[in-house]
Structures are given as C-alpha cells and as structure tokens.
Coordinates of C-alpha atoms and ligand atoms in Angstrom, one line a residue:
M233 CA 25.5 25.2 -52.8
K234 CA 24.6 26.1 -56.2
K235 CA 22.3 29.0 -57.1
I236 CA 19.7 28.8 -60.0
R237 CA 21.2 30.2 -63.3
K238 CA 20.2 34.0 -63.8
D239 CA 19.4 33.0 -67.4
F240 CA 17.3 29.9 -66.5
L241 CA 14.9 29.2 -69.1
W242 CA 11.3 29.1 -67.8
G243 CA 8.8 27.9 -70.3
G244 CA 6.6 25.0 -71.5
A245 CA 6.6 22.2 -74.2
I246 CA 4.2 21.0 -76.8
A247 CA 4.6 18.8 -79.8
A248 CA 3.6 19.6 -83.5
N249 CA 1.3 16.6 -83.9
Q250 CA -0.8 17.6 -80.7
A251 CA -0.9 21.2 -81.6
E252 CA -0.2 22.2 -85.2
G253 CA -3.2 20.5 -87.1
A254 CA -3.2 21.4 -90.7
Y255 CA -2.3 17.8 -91.4
N256 CA -2.7 18.2 -95.2
K257 CA -1.8 21.8 -95.8
D258 CA 1.1 23.2 -97.7
G259 CA 2.2 19.8 -98.9
R260 CA 2.4 18.1 -95.7
G261 CA 2.3 14.2 -95.7
L262 CA 0.4 11.9 -93.5
S263 CA 2.2 10.9 -90.4
T264 CA 1.5 8.1 -87.8
A265 CA 0.0 10.5 -85.6
D266 CA -2.8 11.4 -88.0
I267 CA -4.2 8.0 -87.8
Q268 CA -4.7 7.9 -84.0
P269 CA -8.4 7.9 -83.4
L270 CA -10.6 9.1 -80.6
I271 CA -12.2 5.9 -79.0
P272 CA -15.3 7.5 -77.3
G273 CA -15.8 5.6 -74.0
A274 CA -12.5 3.9 -74.0
D275 CA -10.8 3.3 -70.7
P276 CA -8.9 6.5 -70.5
V277 CA -5.8 4.7 -68.7
D278 CA -5.6 2.5 -71.9
L279 CA -3.3 3.6 -74.5
H280 CA -5.0 1.9 -77.4
F281 CA -2.4 3.2 -79.9
N282 CA 0.5 1.1 -78.7
D283 CA 1.7 -2.3 -80.0
L284 CA -0.4 -2.1 -83.2
D285 CA -0.8 -5.2 -85.4
S286 CA -1.4 -4.7 -89.1
S287 CA -5.2 -5.2 -88.9
T288 CA -5.7 -2.5 -86.2
Y289 CA -3.4 -0.4 -88.1
E290 CA -5.4 -0.9 -91.3
K291 CA -8.7 -0.3 -89.2
Y292 CA -7.4 2.9 -87.7
R293 CA -6.0 4.2 -91.0
R294 CA -9.1 3.6 -93.2
G295 CA -11.6 3.4 -90.7
A296 CA -14.5 6.3 -90.3
Y297 CA -13.2 7.7 -87.0
F298 CA -12.5 11.1 -85.9
Y299 CA -8.7 11.9 -85.7
P300 CA -8.2 14.9 -83.3
K301 CA -4.3 15.2 -84.2
R302 CA -5.3 16.2 -87.7
Q303 CA -6.5 19.5 -86.3
G304 CA -4.8 19.6 -82.9
V305 CA -5.4 23.2 -81.7
H306 CA -4.5 25.0 -85.0
F307 CA -1.5 26.0 -83.9
Y308 CA -0.2 26.1 -87.6
D309 CA -2.7 28.8 -88.7
R310 CA -2.9 30.5 -85.1
Y311 CA 0.7 30.4 -84.2
Q312 CA 1.1 34.2 -83.4
E313 CA -1.8 34.2 -81.2
Y314 CA -0.4 31.4 -79.2
I315 CA 3.1 33.0 -79.0
D316 CA 1.3 36.1 -78.1
V317 CA -0.3 34.7 -75.0
L318 CA 3.2 33.0 -73.9
A319 CA 4.8 36.1 -74.2
D320 CA 2.0 37.7 -72.1
M321 CA 3.0 34.8 -69.5
H322 CA 6.6 36.0 -69.9
V323 CA 8.0 32.7 -70.7
K324 CA 11.7 32.5 -71.8
T325 CA 11.5 29.3 -74.0
L326 CA 9.0 27.1 -75.9
R327 CA 9.9 23.5 -76.6
L328 CA 8.2 22.4 -79.6
S329 CA 8.8 19.9 -82.5
I330 CA 9.1 19.9 -86.1
S331 CA 6.7 17.7 -88.0
W332 CA 8.8 15.3 -90.1
S333 CA 6.1 14.8 -92.7
R334 CA 6.0 18.7 -93.2
I335 CA 9.4 18.7 -94.3
F336 CA 9.7 15.5 -96.1
P337 CA 6.0 14.2 -96.7
N338 CA 6.8 10.8 -97.6
G339 CA 10.1 10.4 -95.4
D340 CA 12.2 9.5 -98.6
D341 CA 11.6 12.4 -100.9
A342 CA 14.7 13.7 -103.0
E343 CA 13.9 17.1 -101.8
P344 CA 12.4 18.8 -98.8
N345 CA 9.1 20.6 -98.9
E346 CA 9.8 24.2 -99.1
A347 CA 6.4 25.5 -97.7
G348 CA 7.0 23.1 -94.7
L349 CA 10.4 24.8 -94.0
A350 CA 9.2 28.3 -94.5
F351 CA 6.4 27.7 -91.8
Y352 CA 9.0 27.1 -89.1
D353 CA 11.3 30.1 -90.4
R354 CA 8.0 32.2 -89.7
L355 CA 7.4 30.6 -86.3
F356 CA 11.0 30.9 -85.0
E357 CA 11.3 34.4 -86.4
Y358 CA 8.1 35.2 -84.5
M359 CA 9.4 33.3 -81.3
K360 CA 12.4 35.6 -81.6
S361 CA 10.6 38.7 -82.0
K362 CA 9.1 37.9 -78.3
N363 CA 12.3 36.8 -77.0
I364 CA 11.3 33.1 -76.6
E365 CA 14.1 30.8 -77.2
P366 CA 13.1 27.8 -79.3
I367 CA 14.3 24.2 -78.0
V368 CA 13.3 22.0 -81.0
T369 CA 12.6 18.3 -81.1
I370 CA 12.9 16.8 -84.5
F371 CA 11.3 13.4 -83.8
H372 CA 8.3 13.7 -81.3
Y373 CA 6.0 10.6 -81.9
E374 CA 5.4 11.1 -85.6
M375 CA 6.8 9.7 -88.9
P376 CA 5.5 10.0 -92.2
L377 CA 3.3 7.0 -92.6
N378 CA 5.0 5.8 -95.8
L379 CA 7.9 4.9 -93.6
V380 CA 5.7 2.4 -92.0
D381 CA 4.2 1.1 -95.1
K382 CA 7.3 0.9 -97.4
Y383 CA 10.2 0.4 -94.7
G384 CA 8.6 -1.1 -91.6
G385 CA 9.4 1.6 -89.5
W386 CA 12.6 2.2 -87.3
A387 CA 13.3 -1.5 -87.4
N388 CA 14.8 -1.0 -91.2
R389 CA 18.3 0.3 -91.3
E390 CA 17.4 2.5 -93.9
L391 CA 15.7 4.8 -91.4
I392 CA 19.0 5.9 -90.1
D393 CA 19.9 7.7 -93.3
L394 CA 16.3 9.1 -94.1
F395 CA 16.4 10.3 -90.7
V396 CA 19.8 11.9 -90.8
T397 CA 18.9 13.8 -94.0
Y398 CA 15.9 15.2 -92.5
G399 CA 18.1 16.2 -89.3
Q400 CA 20.6 17.7 -91.3
T401 CA 18.0 19.8 -93.6
V402 CA 16.6 21.3 -90.4
L403 CA 19.6 22.0 -88.6
N404 CA 21.2 23.7 -91.6
R405 CA 18.0 25.7 -92.1
Y406 CA 17.6 27.0 -88.7
Q407 CA 21.1 26.9 -87.3
D408 CA 21.4 30.6 -86.8
I409 CA 18.1 30.7 -84.8
V410 CA 18.0 27.3 -82.8
K411 CA 20.6 26.5 -80.5
Y412 CA 19.0 23.6 -78.6
W413 CA 18.2 20.3 -80.4
I414 CA 16.5 17.4 -78.6
L415 CA 16.9 14.6 -81.3
I416 CA 14.4 12.0 -80.3
N417 CA 11.5 12.4 -77.7
Q418 CA 11.9 9.8 -74.8
I419 CA 13.7 7.2 -76.6
N420 CA 13.6 4.9 -73.9
L421 CA 9.6 4.7 -74.0
V422 CA 9.7 1.9 -76.6
H423 CA 7.6 -0.4 -74.4
K424 CA 5.0 2.0 -73.7
E425 CA 4.7 4.0 -77.0
S426 CA 6.2 1.3 -79.4
F427 CA 4.1 2.5 -82.5
A428 CA 4.6 6.1 -82.1
S429 CA 8.3 5.8 -81.3
L430 CA 9.3 3.1 -83.8
G431 CA 6.4 2.7 -86.4
I432 CA 6.8 -1.1 -86.1
L433 CA 3.8 -3.5 -86.5
T434 CA 3.7 -6.2 -84.0
D435 CA 2.9 -9.0 -86.4
Q436 CA 5.6 -8.0 -89.0
A437 CA 8.4 -8.6 -86.7
H438 CA 9.9 -12.1 -86.2
H439 CA 11.0 -11.4 -82.9
Y440 CA 9.3 -8.3 -81.8
E441 CA 11.4 -7.6 -78.7
Q442 CA 14.5 -8.0 -80.7
E443 CA 13.3 -5.7 -83.4
K444 CA 12.3 -3.0 -81.0
F445 CA 15.8 -2.8 -79.7
Q446 CA 17.4 -3.0 -83.1
A447 CA 15.0 -0.2 -84.0
V448 CA 16.3 1.7 -81.0
H449 CA 20.0 1.1 -81.9
H450 CA 19.1 2.6 -85.3
Q451 CA 17.9 5.7 -83.5
F452 CA 21.0 5.7 -81.6
V453 CA 23.2 5.8 -84.6
A454 CA 21.1 8.4 -86.4
S455 CA 21.5 10.5 -83.2
A456 CA 25.2 10.4 -83.1
K457 CA 25.5 11.0 -86.9
I458 CA 23.2 14.2 -86.2
T459 CA 25.3 15.3 -83.2
E460 CA 28.5 14.8 -85.3
F461 CA 27.2 16.8 -88.0
A462 CA 25.7 19.6 -85.6
H463 CA 29.0 20.1 -84.2
K464 CA 31.0 20.4 -87.5
L465 CA 28.3 22.8 -88.9
N466 CA 28.2 25.2 -85.9
P467 CA 29.9 24.8 -82.6
T468 CA 27.5 26.6 -80.9
L469 CA 24.7 24.0 -81.5
Q470 CA 23.7 21.7 -78.6
T471 CA 22.1 18.4 -79.2
G472 CA 20.4 16.6 -76.4
M473 CA 19.2 13.0 -75.7
M474 CA 15.9 12.8 -74.0
L475 CA 14.5 10.2 -71.4
A476 CA 11.1 9.9 -69.8
D477 CA 11.8 9.1 -66.3
T478 CA 10.7 5.7 -65.5
L479 CA 12.8 5.2 -62.5
T480 CA 10.8 3.1 -59.8
A481 CA 11.2 2.7 -56.1
P482 CA 11.3 -1.0 -54.6
Y483 CA 7.9 -1.6 -53.2
S484 CA 9.5 -2.7 -50.1
C485 CA 12.9 -3.4 -48.3
D486 CA 12.4 -7.1 -49.3
P487 CA 15.8 -7.7 -50.8
A488 CA 14.2 -9.4 -53.9
D489 CA 12.1 -6.1 -54.5
V490 CA 15.5 -4.0 -54.0
K491 CA 17.3 -6.1 -56.4
L492 CA 14.7 -6.2 -59.2
N493 CA 14.2 -2.4 -58.8
F494 CA 17.9 -1.9 -59.2
Q495 CA 18.1 -4.1 -62.5
R496 CA 14.9 -2.5 -63.8
N497 CA 16.5 0.9 -63.3
R498 CA 19.5 -0.1 -64.8
M499 CA 17.9 -1.1 -67.9
Q500 CA 16.3 2.6 -68.1
Y501 CA 19.7 4.0 -67.8
F502 CA 20.5 1.8 -70.9
Y503 CA 19.7 4.5 -73.1
S504 CA 21.4 7.5 -71.7
D505 CA 24.4 5.3 -71.0
V506 CA 24.6 4.9 -74.7
L507 CA 24.1 8.1 -75.8
L508 CA 26.0 9.9 -73.1
R509 CA 28.8 7.7 -72.1
G510 CA 29.3 6.5 -75.7
E511 CA 29.1 2.5 -75.4
Y512 CA 26.7 -0.2 -74.8
P513 CA 27.1 -1.3 -71.0
E514 CA 28.0 -4.7 -69.9
Y515 CA 24.6 -5.2 -68.1
A516 CA 22.6 -4.4 -71.3
L517 CA 24.7 -6.8 -73.5
T518 CA 24.2 -9.4 -70.9
Y519 CA 20.3 -8.5 -70.8
F520 CA 20.2 -9.1 -74.7
E521 CA 22.0 -12.2 -74.5
D522 CA 19.9 -13.8 -71.7
H523 CA 16.8 -12.7 -73.6
N524 CA 17.8 -14.1 -77.1
I525 CA 18.1 -10.7 -78.5
H526 CA 20.9 -10.4 -81.3
L527 CA 21.5 -7.1 -82.3
E528 CA 23.4 -5.9 -85.3
I529 CA 25.9 -3.4 -84.3
T530 CA 28.9 -2.9 -86.6
E531 CA 32.5 -1.8 -85.4
S532 CA 32.3 1.7 -87.0
E533 CA 29.0 2.3 -85.3
K534 CA 30.5 1.6 -82.0
V535 CA 33.2 4.3 -83.0
L536 CA 30.7 6.7 -84.1
L537 CA 28.8 6.3 -80.8
R538 CA 31.9 6.8 -78.7
N539 CA 32.9 10.0 -80.6
N540 CA 29.6 11.8 -80.6
T541 CA 27.9 11.8 -77.3
A542 CA 25.2 14.2 -76.7
D543 CA 25.7 17.7 -75.1
F544 CA 22.6 17.5 -72.6
L545 CA 20.3 15.3 -71.1
A546 CA 16.5 16.3 -71.3
I547 CA 14.1 14.7 -68.9
S548 CA 10.3 14.5 -68.9
Y549 CA 8.9 13.7 -65.5
Y550 CA 5.2 12.8 -64.6
W551 CA 4.8 10.1 -62.1
S552 CA 6.5 7.4 -60.2
N553 CA 5.8 3.9 -59.4
T554 CA 7.2 0.8 -57.5
V555 CA 8.2 -2.7 -58.3
K556 CA 7.6 -5.8 -56.5
A557 CA 9.4 -9.1 -57.2
S558 CA 6.4 -11.5 -56.5
E559 CA 4.6 -9.7 -59.0
N560 CA 6.7 -7.7 -61.6
T561 CA 8.9 -8.7 -64.3
M562 CA 11.7 -6.7 -66.0
D563 CA 9.0 -5.4 -68.4
P564 CA 9.0 -1.6 -67.6
N565 CA 5.2 -1.7 -68.1
S566 CA 4.9 -4.3 -65.2
I567 CA 4.6 -2.0 -62.1
V568 CA 2.7 -1.9 -58.7
K569 CA 1.2 1.7 -57.7
N570 CA 2.7 3.3 -54.7
P571 CA 0.3 3.4 -52.0
H572 CA 1.4 6.4 -50.3
L573 CA 0.5 8.6 -53.5
K574 CA -2.6 10.0 -54.9
A575 CA -3.2 9.9 -58.7
N576 CA -5.2 11.8 -61.3
Q577 CA -8.1 10.7 -63.0
W578 CA -5.9 8.8 -65.7
G579 CA -4.2 6.9 -62.9
W580 CA -0.9 9.1 -63.0
S581 CA 0.6 9.1 -59.7
I582 CA 1.9 12.6 -58.0
N583 CA 5.2 12.6 -56.5
A584 CA 7.2 15.9 -56.6
S585 CA 10.1 14.5 -54.6
G586 CA 10.5 11.9 -57.4
L587 CA 11.6 14.9 -59.7
Y588 CA 14.2 15.8 -57.0
L589 CA 15.3 12.2 -57.0
C590 CA 15.6 11.6 -60.5
M591 CA 17.4 14.9 -61.4
S592 CA 19.9 14.4 -58.7
K593 CA 20.4 10.6 -59.9
Y594 CA 21.1 11.7 -63.4
W595 CA 23.4 14.5 -62.3
D596 CA 25.5 12.0 -60.3
R597 CA 25.8 9.5 -63.1
Y598 CA 26.5 11.7 -66.2
R599 CA 27.5 15.2 -65.1
V600 CA 25.9 16.9 -68.1
P601 CA 23.8 20.1 -68.3
M602 CA 20.1 19.0 -68.2
M603 CA 16.9 20.4 -68.5
V604 CA 13.2 19.3 -67.7
A605 CA 11.8 19.0 -70.7
E606 CA 8.2 18.1 -69.4
N607 CA 6.4 18.2 -66.3
G608 CA 2.8 18.4 -65.4
I609 CA -0.7 16.7 -65.0
G610 CA -3.7 16.5 -66.7
F611 CA -6.8 17.5 -65.3
K612 CA -10.7 17.8 -66.4
D613 CA -10.9 21.6 -65.9
V614 CA -14.0 23.5 -65.6
L615 CA -14.7 26.7 -67.4
T616 CA -17.0 28.7 -65.3
S617 CA -19.8 31.0 -66.9
D618 CA -17.6 34.0 -66.3
H619 CA -14.8 32.1 -68.1
K620 CA -12.6 31.6 -65.2
V621 CA -10.7 28.2 -64.4
H622 CA -9.9 27.6 -60.9
D623 CA -7.1 25.5 -61.0
N624 CA -5.5 25.3 -57.7
Y625 CA -4.6 21.7 -57.9
R626 CA -2.3 22.7 -61.0
I627 CA -0.7 25.4 -59.0
E628 CA -0.1 23.0 -56.1
Y629 CA 1.4 20.4 -58.6
H630 CA 3.9 22.7 -60.1
Q631 CA 4.7 24.6 -56.9
Q632 CA 5.8 21.2 -55.3
H633 CA 7.6 20.1 -58.5
I634 CA 9.6 23.4 -58.7
A635 CA 10.4 23.3 -55.1
A636 CA 12.0 19.7 -55.8
L637 CA 13.9 20.8 -58.8
L638 CA 15.3 23.8 -56.9
E639 CA 16.3 21.4 -54.2
A640 CA 18.3 19.5 -56.8
I641 CA 20.1 22.6 -58.2
H642 CA 20.7 23.7 -54.8
E643 CA 22.5 20.3 -54.1
G644 CA 24.6 20.9 -57.2
A645 CA 22.5 19.6 -60.4
D646 CA 23.3 21.8 -63.4
I647 CA 19.8 22.4 -64.8
F648 CA 19.1 25.2 -67.4
A649 CA 15.5 24.9 -68.4
Y650 CA 12.1 23.9 -67.0
C651 CA 9.3 23.4 -69.5
T652 CA 5.9 22.4 -68.2
W653 CA 3.8 20.2 -70.4
A654 CA 1.9 22.1 -71.8
P655 CA 1.7 25.7 -71.4
F656 CA -1.7 25.8 -73.2
D657 CA -4.1 23.0 -73.7
I658 CA -3.4 20.7 -76.5
I659 CA -4.5 17.3 -77.7
S660 CA -3.4 14.4 -75.4
A661 CA -0.7 12.1 -76.9
G662 CA -2.0 8.9 -75.3
T663 CA -5.7 9.1 -75.4
A664 CA -6.3 11.9 -78.1
E665 CA -8.6 13.5 -75.9
M666 CA -8.9 17.5 -75.6
S667 CA -10.3 17.1 -72.2
K668 CA -7.3 15.9 -70.7
R669 CA -5.9 19.4 -70.3
Y670 CA -2.1 20.6 -68.9
G671 CA -2.3 24.2 -69.8
F672 CA -2.1 27.5 -67.9
I673 CA -4.2 28.8 -70.7
Y674 CA -7.7 27.3 -71.4
V675 CA -8.1 26.7 -75.3
D676 CA -11.8 26.4 -75.9
Y677 CA -12.1 23.3 -78.1
D678 CA -13.7 20.0 -77.0
D679 CA -12.8 16.3 -77.5
E680 CA -14.8 16.5 -81.0
G681 CA -12.8 19.5 -82.1
N682 CA -15.9 22.0 -81.7
G683 CA -15.5 25.4 -79.7
S684 CA -14.7 28.9 -80.0
G685 CA -11.0 28.5 -79.9
K686 CA -10.9 31.3 -77.7
F687 CA -8.2 31.5 -74.8
H688 CA -8.9 32.0 -71.0
Y689 CA -6.2 32.7 -68.5
K690 CA -6.4 30.1 -65.9
E691 CA -5.5 31.0 -62.2
S692 CA -2.2 29.3 -62.8
F693 CA -1.3 31.4 -65.5
Y694 CA -0.9 34.6 -63.4
W695 CA 0.9 32.1 -60.7
Y696 CA 3.4 31.0 -63.3
R697 CA 4.1 34.4 -64.5
H698 CA 5.1 35.4 -60.8
V699 CA 7.4 32.3 -60.9
I700 CA 9.0 33.2 -64.2
D701 CA 9.5 36.9 -63.1
S702 CA 11.2 36.1 -59.7
N703 CA 13.4 33.3 -61.3
G704 CA 11.7 30.7 -59.4
Q705 CA 11.8 32.5 -55.8
E706 CA 8.2 33.2 -55.5
L707 CA 6.2 29.9 -55.5
D708 CA 3.3 31.2 -53.2
R709 CA 2.2 34.4 -55.3
T710 CA -1.2 33.9 -56.9
G711 CA -3.4 36.5 -58.2
E712 CA -2.5 39.1 -61.2
Ligands
BG6_670 C1 5.0 12.7 -72.7 C2 4.8 12.7 -74.2 O1 5.2 11.3 -72.8 O2 3.6 12.5 -72.0 C3 3.9 14.1 -74.8 O3 6.3 13.4 -74.6 C4 2.6 13.8 -73.9 O4 3.5 14.0 -75.8 C5 2.9 13.8 -72.3 O5 1.6 14.8 -74.3 C6 1.5 13.6 -71.7 O6 0.7 12.6 -72.1 P1 -0.5 12.5 -72.4 O7 -1.0 11.3 -73.0 O8 -1.4 12.9 -71.2 O9 -0.9 13.5 -73.5

C-alpha cells in the first residue's frame, strides 16, 4: 500500500496561447493560435480548427474575425495578480507553457528575443517568491506562423533543429528555476488537433496520414535531442512526455469489440512506447506497413531514441469513450458514446474511474513517475448579482477524480502532481470560447473579450484549498 507523497504537487495548468494575450507585444511573432477565430453560433462540439486546408487557413488568417487568443485573459500583463490568487488558493505548482513565438518570433531567427525571455524570468521569479513550482511545457498548441508558411510545419525535417534550438535556449536560461519540463503537449492527439499539433495543411500533403506520422517522428527525435541536452546540461532537470488519455473501453463483450478496442488502445500506447521505451514497437511498424505509410527513420535516430527516453509521463484526462466493431474504425476520432455516462454541454463524458484505470495502466506498463497534467470539465458558470458562483458540479467532478487518483496511488502508482485544467478561467483551446469555464476562480471576461477582468472566487476555490491543505485527505470540506 503506497501513500501519497508528502511533497505532492497540487496545482493547476494553463497554456500561454489561452492565457497570455499580448500577441504582438515586446517582439512576439504571430503564432498558429493567433489565427483561431471565434465562430459565433458554431456547433460547440465541433473543432473547426482541425484539419485545415490552405483556403480555410487563408480565410482564418486574413479574415475579419475576432481572435480570442490574441488577448487571452491578459495573463502577460497581469501575471502577478493571477499568481497572487493562486497563492491564496495555496497551490504548490502551476503548469504553464512558453510561447515559442515570444522567444523566436519567426521560429528560425538567428537570435532569441530577449524581451520574451525576460518575461519568463520575471514570471518564474515571481512564482518562486510565492513558493509555486513551475512545470513548463515548451510546445502547447502554438508555433510561429512562419513555420507553417515557410516550412509546411512539422512535416519538414528542418523543424527538428529549429525546435531543439528553441528548447536548448529555454532550458539553458531557466535551468536553475525550472526542474520539470514537458516537451510536447499531448503528442498523441494528431488526429484531433492536427493543425495545432503539427501545423500541416491538408491539401499540401501528398499522403496526409503519412505526413502526420512523419511529423510526429520529427517530434520524437526533437524530444530525444532535448532530453539528451537537458541531462548533460544539468542532471537535476527532468523531461516529461505527455499523452492525452484516449484509452477506450469495448462497447460490449462481443469479441469483435474487444479486439478492436485492444488494437485501438495499442496504437495510443505507440507514442509513449517510443518515448519511454525508446523504440518503435512491432505492432506500430506493422500498422504503418498495412496502411501504406512509409516513414523515414534513420539508424542514428533509432540510437538517439533508445538512449534518451523521458524521465516522467504526464497525462491529461478528461473523458472516456467506447468502441464498437460494427461502427468504428482504427481512426481515434471514431468512437461511440458510453451510454452509462453523463456528459457536459460540449459532449465530454464524465467518468472518474477512467482516471483510476488509465493511471494504473500506464504505471503497470512503464513504471516511471507520472503526473496528471490536466483534469477538469468545462461548464457555463453563472455569476450571481452578489458575485458568487455556486459550482457544486465542479466540486463533485474533482472530488470523484481525486478519489480515483488516490486509489491508483494506493495501489502503487507513483504520481507526483495533480494539475486541474484550469485553475482560473481562460480561453478554450477547441472552441476559443471564454464561456467554457474550468476555473476555481471566475475571471470576468466574456466570449468577445469584454468585461471587468475582476476575479471572483467560486465555491470550488475554497474546497480545493482544503484539499491542498490536507494533502488530499479532506475531499468533502466546503466553505471558507
Ligand atoms: C487539452 C488541452 O486537451 O484540453 C488544453 O491541452 C485544453 O489546451 C483542454 O484547453 C480543454 O479543452 P478545451 O477545448 O475545452 O479548452
């Protein structure tokens, strides 16, 4: 029986492109996230910013839209206020990302942008002064737009060196203040977040599926190179690979459902098998061959991958789904809703035991330290006239998920952090709405970016503070 670590890192997670804003300040270059428009009246479940072709890309890029991520929630200008409220919630960690185009505005600049680097100096120093440990992601759904225009995104091998230069620059600069580094956000979500993850335009690829996997291979190689660099630079640095948990359950005990489910899940382990075990597994090589996917993988890259596996596994967990052989294919987007589960208004199902299951499965498979990099659910909160948010639904969600996490720890999983997505309200990654709120702290901006920007503590704020203060032992205590 394992106990939760005494120094367990309770906290939250955000991403630069959803929070910082200041998209053209202090030398920052335009990024892929800056051209994601808010589409009023769009189906909230539809991710319109996925699988972009050139004409949609041009339309978004040059159209007269409102682009919420350009202003985010003004974290760049107001970071001290945000860190202050997080400190008031007693968080031990904040997972956040660095904006690539703040450091290398075009991605291929000869020198980094000093003003961008200086911003993160100030931010990390301020976090340190409040005893908040940074966990830093260096690629979270944004890349300099120039890398799409000039190189065609991650499908181009040149991206490896450009990303490594960026990675080395930030590791060098912040090595004394940042210990935990997540290199690529949700590296396995290439089928759901293809443009945000890879920056490839569908009609520019000869064989889209092949180019996606080639692009992922470039991300693997870049990750291994940065891990090699980090370990030489400073042995205390830890690099993490990150998965969005997408493990499914068979819809029924029909052997055909069970088999498809097994094969689907194995292709989701593919990403962590490469980065944690250090080699391309047989089943993946067979899958590529069967699907006419031919990857360029050199011998020296194989050695590099083998010798530079990641130190920890970061998982984001939101929902779970099922697969049915009569309806679904190997495409990870092809799923059947689990009829036993309720869902939020964006169709994201709620299943706390799925968190227990996935953390236990990953632990059994890899035996490396793990963290929950994201867990949460979006709701349309109502701010009452006396500035309260009665969000028992959020408390209930996290209560159940933390209980599931503790169960996985109890049975042996080595988990060192739990980060809720997101501790304060920020712009949604998928729909670019502000009204899809995840926070314990209400941030008064609306979908069009209007509002006072004031913070209001939701009921869940006090609840989470008790959880943190009791190191996860008090899950029922509400109120101040
Ligand atoms: C994760 C992403 O997949 O999901 C986050 O890493 C994102 O960036 C989160 O915000 C929730 O998704 P959404 O679309 O509701 O913001």
